[in-house]
């Protein structure tokens, strides 16, 4: 069995802890049943990932089985990682969502996608990455009395995402730790209205609204101190023709949403601007993933 899980970009500017989208950049979890327990790593990013029982994918699988009283089967896992860790592209969400989808499938799929989302949110702590990782597309995660209410806002097949990935790891806890515990009413109103505008823009496909819609007052300026050149690089993306640009999740990756024709100059201008501030970066142009985590049976 193979589970394919997309990278994700959370917040999208004003949608702190609630908006996100899935990207066509994937981690894969291969599960072989009836084998002694073993975890092997392959792909682009293996460093620092544990291969014993403390591995996040494995712990997540065991968590699901214990929740449904399913006896832990003996399996060998191969984790093929292409989502860079600690960069704001949802690598830990991919591990959690992938682990839940794999464990659920091995148990005969007793849990619905909505139930998996609630477990993923419990494990991850905020739902803005796990929701697009599970469902694909551009998503809104609403904390309701019954748990997270997921809304798919669209697939945006005509949008390209230029991602600029600094050679710099930034843990979400650190990037959250510098945020003030309280926000002013003016900042709250700014973000509520801009998140509303952004959702409207995605639903209507009116991408000219993204420039205004992706503005934020709750976290981006505050986090700029951790990412040299961040604000100038976001501006460079807009100047080069991006519809809108934001910090991806808690960073340090930046994401610009753009028409295909502008992606090359946006990527070049963003790279030059950030490297002038002394940080090495790599850029990728990605499509939006429409399917979310997918499980397939291999021979
Ligand atoms: N929304 C989170 C944050 C990151 O900005 O801290 C992704 O869950």
CSV table of C-alpha atoms and ligand atoms in Angstrom, one decimal:
chain,number,residue,atom,x,y,z
A,1,UNK,CA,0.0,0.0,0.0
A,2,UNK,CA,1.2,3.5,-0.8
A,3,UNK,CA,-0.1,6.7,0.6
A,4,UNK,CA,0.7,10.0,-1.2
A,5,UNK,CA,0.4,13.2,0.8
A,6,UNK,CA,0.7,16.7,-0.5
A,7,UNK,CA,2.8,19.6,0.9
A,8,UNK,CA,0.7,22.5,2.1
A,9,UNK,CA,0.9,26.2,2.6
A,10,UNK,CA,-1.1,27.5,5.6
A,11,UNK,CA,-2.4,31.0,6.6
A,12,UNK,CA,-2.2,32.5,3.0
A,13,UNK,CA,-1.8,35.8,4.7
A,14,UNK,CA,-4.8,36.7,6.9
A,15,UNK,CA,-6.2,33.2,7.4
A,16,UNK,CA,-4.1,32.5,10.5
A,17,UNK,CA,-4.7,28.9,11.6
A,18,UNK,CA,-7.6,28.4,9.3
A,19,UNK,CA,-6.8,28.9,5.5
A,20,UNK,CA,-4.5,26.7,3.5
A,21,UNK,CA,-3.9,25.0,0.2
A,22,UNK,CA,-2.3,21.8,-1.0
A,23,UNK,CA,0.6,21.7,-3.4
A,24,UNK,CA,1.8,19.2,-6.0
A,25,UNK,CA,4.9,18.2,-4.0
A,26,UNK,CA,4.5,14.9,-2.2
A,27,UNK,CA,5.7,12.6,0.5
A,28,UNK,CA,5.0,8.9,0.1
A,29,UNK,CA,4.5,6.2,2.7
A,30,UNK,CA,4.9,2.6,1.5
A,31,UNK,CA,3.5,0.0,3.9
A,32,UNK,CA,4.3,-3.7,3.6
A,33,UNK,CA,2.3,-5.9,5.9
A,34,UNK,CA,3.4,-9.2,7.4
A,35,UNK,CA,7.0,-7.9,7.7
A,36,UNK,CA,9.1,-7.3,10.9
A,37,UNK,CA,8.8,-3.7,12.1
A,38,UNK,CA,11.2,-1.5,10.2
A,39,UNK,CA,11.3,2.1,8.9
A,40,UNK,CA,13.4,3.0,5.9
A,41,UNK,CA,14.0,6.5,4.6
A,42,UNK,CA,14.4,7.6,1.0
A,43,UNK,CA,13.8,10.7,-1.1
A,44,UNK,CA,15.2,14.2,-0.9
A,45,UNK,CA,14.9,14.8,2.9
A,46,UNK,CA,16.0,12.0,5.3
A,47,UNK,CA,18.2,13.8,7.8
A,48,UNK,CA,17.0,14.1,11.4
A,49,UNK,CA,14.0,11.7,10.9
A,50,UNK,CA,13.9,8.9,13.4
A,51,UNK,CA,13.6,5.3,12.2
A,52,UNK,CA,12.6,3.8,15.5
A,53,UNK,CA,9.2,3.8,17.3
A,54,UNK,CA,9.5,7.5,18.0
A,55,UNK,CA,9.0,8.2,14.3
A,56,UNK,CA,6.0,10.6,13.8
A,57,UNK,CA,4.3,8.6,11.0
A,58,UNK,CA,4.6,5.4,13.1
A,59,UNK,CA,3.4,7.0,16.3
A,60,UNK,CA,0.4,8.5,14.4
A,61,UNK,CA,-0.5,5.0,13.0
A,62,UNK,CA,-0.3,3.5,16.5
A,63,UNK,CA,-2.4,6.4,17.9
A,64,UNK,CA,-5.2,5.6,15.4
A,65,UNK,CA,-5.1,1.9,16.0
A,66,UNK,CA,-5.3,2.5,19.8
A,67,UNK,CA,-8.3,4.8,19.3
A,68,UNK,CA,-10.2,2.1,17.5
A,69,UNK,CA,-8.9,-0.8,19.5
A,70,UNK,CA,-7.3,-2.4,16.5
A,71,UNK,CA,-4.3,-4.7,17.3
A,72,UNK,CA,-1.0,-3.2,16.0
A,73,UNK,CA,0.0,-5.1,12.9
A,74,UNK,CA,3.6,-5.9,12.0
A,75,UNK,CA,4.6,-3.7,9.1
A,76,UNK,CA,7.6,-2.3,7.3
A,77,UNK,CA,7.4,1.3,6.3
A,78,UNK,CA,9.4,3.1,3.6
A,79,UNK,CA,9.1,6.9,3.9
A,80,UNK,CA,9.9,8.8,0.7
A,81,UNK,CA,10.2,12.5,1.7
A,82,UNK,CA,10.2,15.3,-0.8
A,83,UNK,CA,8.6,18.0,1.4
A,84,UNK,CA,11.4,20.0,3.1
A,85,UNK,CA,11.1,19.8,6.9
A,86,UNK,CA,10.7,22.8,9.2
A,87,UNK,CA,10.2,25.2,6.2
A,88,UNK,CA,6.5,26.0,6.5
A,89,UNK,CA,5.3,23.5,3.9
A,90,UNK,CA,3.5,21.1,6.1
A,91,UNK,CA,6.0,18.3,6.5
A,92,UNK,CA,4.7,17.3,10.0
A,93,UNK,CA,1.1,17.6,8.8
A,94,UNK,CA,2.0,15.3,5.9
A,95,UNK,CA,3.5,12.8,8.4
A,96,UNK,CA,0.3,12.9,10.6
A,97,UNK,CA,-2.2,12.8,7.7
A,98,UNK,CA,-0.2,10.1,6.0
A,99,UNK,CA,0.0,8.0,9.1
A,100,UNK,CA,-3.7,8.3,9.8
A,101,UNK,CA,-4.7,7.5,6.2
A,102,UNK,CA,-2.4,4.5,6.1
A,103,UNK,CA,-3.4,3.1,9.5
A,104,UNK,CA,-7.1,3.6,8.7
A,105,UNK,CA,-6.8,1.8,5.4
A,106,UNK,CA,-4.9,-1.1,7.1
A,107,UNK,CA,-7.7,-1.4,9.6
A,108,UNK,CA,-10.3,-1.7,6.8
A,109,UNK,CA,-11.2,2.1,6.7
A,110,UNK,CA,-13.5,2.3,9.7
A,111,UNK,CA,-13.1,6.1,10.0
A,112,UNK,CA,-14.4,8.7,7.6
A,113,UNK,CA,-12.2,11.5,6.2
A,114,UNK,CA,-14.0,13.9,8.6
A,115,UNK,CA,-13.1,11.7,11.5
A,116,UNK,CA,-9.5,11.5,10.4
A,117,UNK,CA,-9.5,15.3,10.2
A,118,UNK,CA,-10.5,15.6,13.9
A,119,UNK,CA,-7.7,13.2,14.9
A,120,UNK,CA,-5.2,15.1,12.7
A,121,UNK,CA,-6.2,18.3,14.3
A,122,UNK,CA,-5.8,16.9,17.8
A,123,UNK,CA,-2.3,15.7,17.0
A,124,UNK,CA,-1.1,18.7,15.0
A,125,UNK,CA,-2.7,21.4,17.2
A,126,UNK,CA,-3.9,23.7,14.4
A,127,UNK,CA,-6.0,22.6,11.4
A,128,UNK,CA,-4.8,24.9,8.6
A,129,UNK,CA,-2.2,22.4,7.2
A,130,UNK,CA,-3.9,19.1,7.9
A,131,UNK,CA,-7.2,20.1,6.2
A,132,UNK,CA,-5.7,20.7,2.7
A,133,UNK,CA,-3.3,17.8,3.2
A,134,UNK,CA,-6.4,15.5,3.6
A,135,UNK,CA,-8.8,17.1,1.2
A,136,UNK,CA,-6.6,18.9,-1.4
A,137,UNK,CA,-7.4,22.3,-3.0
A,138,UNK,CA,-7.8,25.6,-1.1
A,139,UNK,CA,-9.4,25.0,2.2
A,140,UNK,CA,-10.9,26.8,5.2
A,141,UNK,CA,-10.9,25.0,8.6
A,142,UNK,CA,-13.6,26.3,11.0
A,143,UNK,CA,-13.3,25.4,14.7
A,144,UNK,CA,-17.0,24.5,15.4
A,145,UNK,CA,-18.7,23.0,18.5
A,146,UNK,CA,-18.6,19.6,16.7
A,147,UNK,CA,-15.0,19.8,15.8
A,148,UNK,CA,-13.3,21.2,12.7
A,149,UNK,CA,-15.7,22.0,9.9
A,150,UNK,CA,-13.8,21.8,6.6
A,151,UNK,CA,-14.8,23.8,3.6
A,152,UNK,CA,-13.2,23.4,0.1
A,153,UNK,CA,-13.0,26.8,-1.5
A,154,UNK,CA,-11.8,25.6,-4.9
A,155,UNK,CA,-9.1,23.8,-6.8
A,156,UNK,CA,-7.6,26.8,-8.6
A,157,UNK,CA,-6.2,24.7,-11.5
A,158,UNK,CA,-5.3,28.0,-13.2
A,159,UNK,CA,-3.1,29.3,-10.4
A,160,UNK,CA,0.6,28.6,-10.1
A,161,UNK,CA,2.4,28.8,-6.7
A,162,UNK,CA,5.9,30.1,-6.7
A,163,UNK,CA,7.6,28.9,-3.5
A,164,UNK,CA,10.8,30.3,-2.3
A,165,UNK,CA,12.4,27.9,0.2
A,166,UNK,CA,15.2,29.5,2.3
A,167,UNK,CA,18.1,27.3,3.5
A,168,UNK,CA,17.0,28.0,7.0
A,169,UNK,CA,14.9,25.8,9.4
A,170,UNK,CA,12.3,27.5,11.5
A,171,UNK,CA,10.2,25.5,14.0
A,172,UNK,CA,6.6,26.5,14.2
A,173,UNK,CA,6.8,26.7,18.0
A,174,UNK,CA,9.5,29.4,17.7
A,175,UNK,CA,7.6,31.3,15.1
A,176,UNK,CA,4.5,31.2,17.2
A,177,UNK,CA,6.4,32.0,20.4
A,178,UNK,CA,7.2,35.5,19.1
A,179,UNK,CA,3.6,36.5,18.5
A,180,UNK,CA,2.0,38.7,21.1
A,181,UNK,CA,-0.7,36.9,23.1
A,182,UNK,CA,-3.3,39.6,22.3
A,183,UNK,CA,-4.4,41.4,19.2
A,184,UNK,CA,-6.2,44.8,19.0
A,185,UNK,CA,-9.7,45.1,17.7
A,186,UNK,CA,-8.4,47.1,14.7
A,187,UNK,CA,-6.0,44.2,13.8
A,188,UNK,CA,-8.8,41.6,14.3
A,189,UNK,CA,-11.2,43.6,12.0
A,190,UNK,CA,-8.5,44.0,9.4
A,191,UNK,CA,-7.8,40.2,9.3
A,192,UNK,CA,-11.5,39.2,9.4
A,193,UNK,CA,-12.3,41.5,6.4
A,194,UNK,CA,-9.2,40.4,4.5
A,195,UNK,CA,-9.8,36.7,5.0
A,196,UNK,CA,-13.3,37.3,3.8
A,197,UNK,CA,-12.1,39.0,0.7
A,198,UNK,CA,-9.6,36.3,0.0
A,199,UNK,CA,-12.2,33.5,0.3
A,200,UNK,CA,-14.5,35.5,-2.0
A,201,UNK,CA,-11.6,35.9,-4.5
A,202,UNK,CA,-10.9,32.2,-4.5
A,203,UNK,CA,-14.5,31.2,-4.9
A,204,UNK,CA,-15.1,33.6,-7.7
A,205,UNK,CA,-11.7,33.0,-9.3
A,206,UNK,CA,-11.2,36.8,-9.1
A,207,UNK,CA,-7.4,36.7,-8.6
A,208,UNK,CA,-6.9,40.4,-9.0
A,209,UNK,CA,-8.3,40.6,-5.4
A,210,UNK,CA,-5.5,38.4,-4.0
A,211,UNK,CA,-3.0,41.3,-3.6
A,212,UNK,CA,-5.3,43.0,-1.1
A,213,UNK,CA,-6.8,39.8,0.1
A,214,UNK,CA,-3.5,38.3,1.2
A,215,UNK,CA,-2.6,41.2,3.5
A,216,UNK,CA,-2.3,40.4,7.2
A,217,UNK,CA,-1.6,42.1,10.5
A,218,UNK,CA,-1.6,39.2,12.9
A,219,UNK,CA,1.6,37.4,12.2
A,220,UNK,CA,3.6,38.3,9.1
A,221,UNK,CA,5.3,41.6,10.1
A,222,UNK,CA,6.0,40.1,13.5
A,223,UNK,CA,7.7,37.1,12.0
A,224,UNK,CA,9.7,39.1,9.5
A,225,UNK,CA,12.5,39.5,12.2
A,226,UNK,CA,13.2,35.8,11.9
A,227,UNK,CA,13.5,35.8,8.1
A,228,UNK,CA,16.0,38.3,6.7
A,229,UNK,CA,14.6,40.0,3.6
A,230,UNK,CA,11.1,38.6,3.9
A,231,UNK,CA,9.1,41.8,3.5
A,232,UNK,CA,11.2,43.0,0.5
A,233,UNK,CA,10.9,39.6,-1.1
A,234,UNK,CA,7.1,39.5,-0.8
A,235,UNK,CA,7.1,43.0,-2.4
A,236,UNK,CA,9.4,41.8,-5.2
A,237,UNK,CA,6.9,39.0,-6.0
A,238,UNK,CA,4.1,41.5,-6.3
A,239,UNK,CA,6.2,43.9,-8.4
A,240,UNK,CA,7.1,41.0,-10.7
A,241,UNK,CA,3.4,40.2,-11.4
A,242,UNK,CA,2.2,37.9,-8.6
A,243,UNK,CA,-1.5,38.1,-7.8
A,244,UNK,CA,-0.6,37.9,-4.1
A,245,UNK,CA,2.2,36.7,-1.8
A,246,UNK,CA,2.5,35.6,1.8
A,247,UNK,CA,4.6,33.8,4.3
A,248,UNK,CA,3.9,30.1,4.0
A,249,UNK,CA,2.6,28.8,7.3
A,250,UNK,CA,4.9,29.9,10.0
A,251,UNK,CA,7.8,30.2,7.5
A,252,UNK,CA,10.5,30.6,6.4
A,253,UNK,CA,9.1,29.6,3.0
A,254,UNK,CA,7.4,32.4,1.0
A,255,UNK,CA,4.6,31.7,-1.5
A,256,UNK,CA,3.4,33.8,-4.4
A,257,UNK,CA,0.2,32.9,-6.3
A,258,UNK,CA,0.6,33.9,-9.9
A,259,UNK,CA,-0.5,33.4,-13.6
A,260,UNK,CA,1.8,30.9,-15.3
A,261,UNK,CA,3.4,33.5,-17.6
A,262,UNK,CA,4.8,35.5,-14.7
A,263,UNK,CA,6.2,32.6,-12.7
A,264,UNK,CA,9.8,32.8,-14.1
A,265,UNK,CA,10.4,36.4,-13.4
A,266,UNK,CA,8.7,36.2,-10.0
A,267,UNK,CA,10.9,33.3,-9.0
A,268,UNK,CA,14.0,35.1,-10.2
A,269,UNK,CA,13.2,38.4,-8.5
A,270,UNK,CA,12.3,36.7,-5.2
A,271,UNK,CA,15.5,34.7,-5.3
A,272,UNK,CA,17.7,37.7,-6.0
A,273,UNK,CA,16.0,39.8,-3.3
A,274,UNK,CA,16.3,37.3,-0.6
A,275,UNK,CA,19.8,36.2,-1.5
A,276,UNK,CA,20.9,39.9,-1.3
A,277,UNK,CA,20.0,39.6,2.4
A,278,UNK,CA,22.4,36.7,2.8
A,279,UNK,CA,20.1,33.7,2.8
A,280,UNK,CA,20.5,30.9,0.2
A,281,UNK,CA,17.2,29.9,-1.3
A,282,UNK,CA,15.7,27.5,-3.8
A,283,UNK,CA,12.6,28.2,-5.8
A,284,UNK,CA,9.9,25.9,-7.3
A,285,UNK,CA,6.9,26.5,-9.3
A,286,UNK,CA,4.1,24.2,-8.2
A,287,UNK,CA,0.5,23.5,-9.2
A,288,UNK,CA,-2.3,23.3,-6.6
A,289,UNK,CA,-3.0,19.7,-5.6
A,290,UNK,CA,-6.7,18.9,-6.0
A,291,UNK,CA,-7.0,15.4,-4.4
A,292,UNK,CA,-5.3,15.5,-1.0
A,293,UNK,CA,-3.9,12.4,0.6
A,294,UNK,CA,-4.5,9.3,-1.6
A,295,UNK,CA,-4.1,5.7,-0.7
A,296,UNK,CA,-3.5,3.1,-3.4
A,297,UNK,CA,-2.8,-0.6,-3.3
A,298,UNK,CA,0.5,-1.6,-4.9
A,299,UNK,CA,1.4,-5.1,-6.1
B,1,LIG,N1,-0.9,28.5,11.3
B,1,LIG,C1,0.3,28.1,11.9
B,1,LIG,C2,1.2,29.3,12.3
B,1,LIG,C3,1.2,27.3,11.0
B,1,LIG,O1,1.2,30.3,11.5
B,1,LIG,O2,1.8,29.3,13.3
B,1,LIG,C4,0.6,26.1,10.4
B,1,LIG,O3,-0.3,25.4,11.2
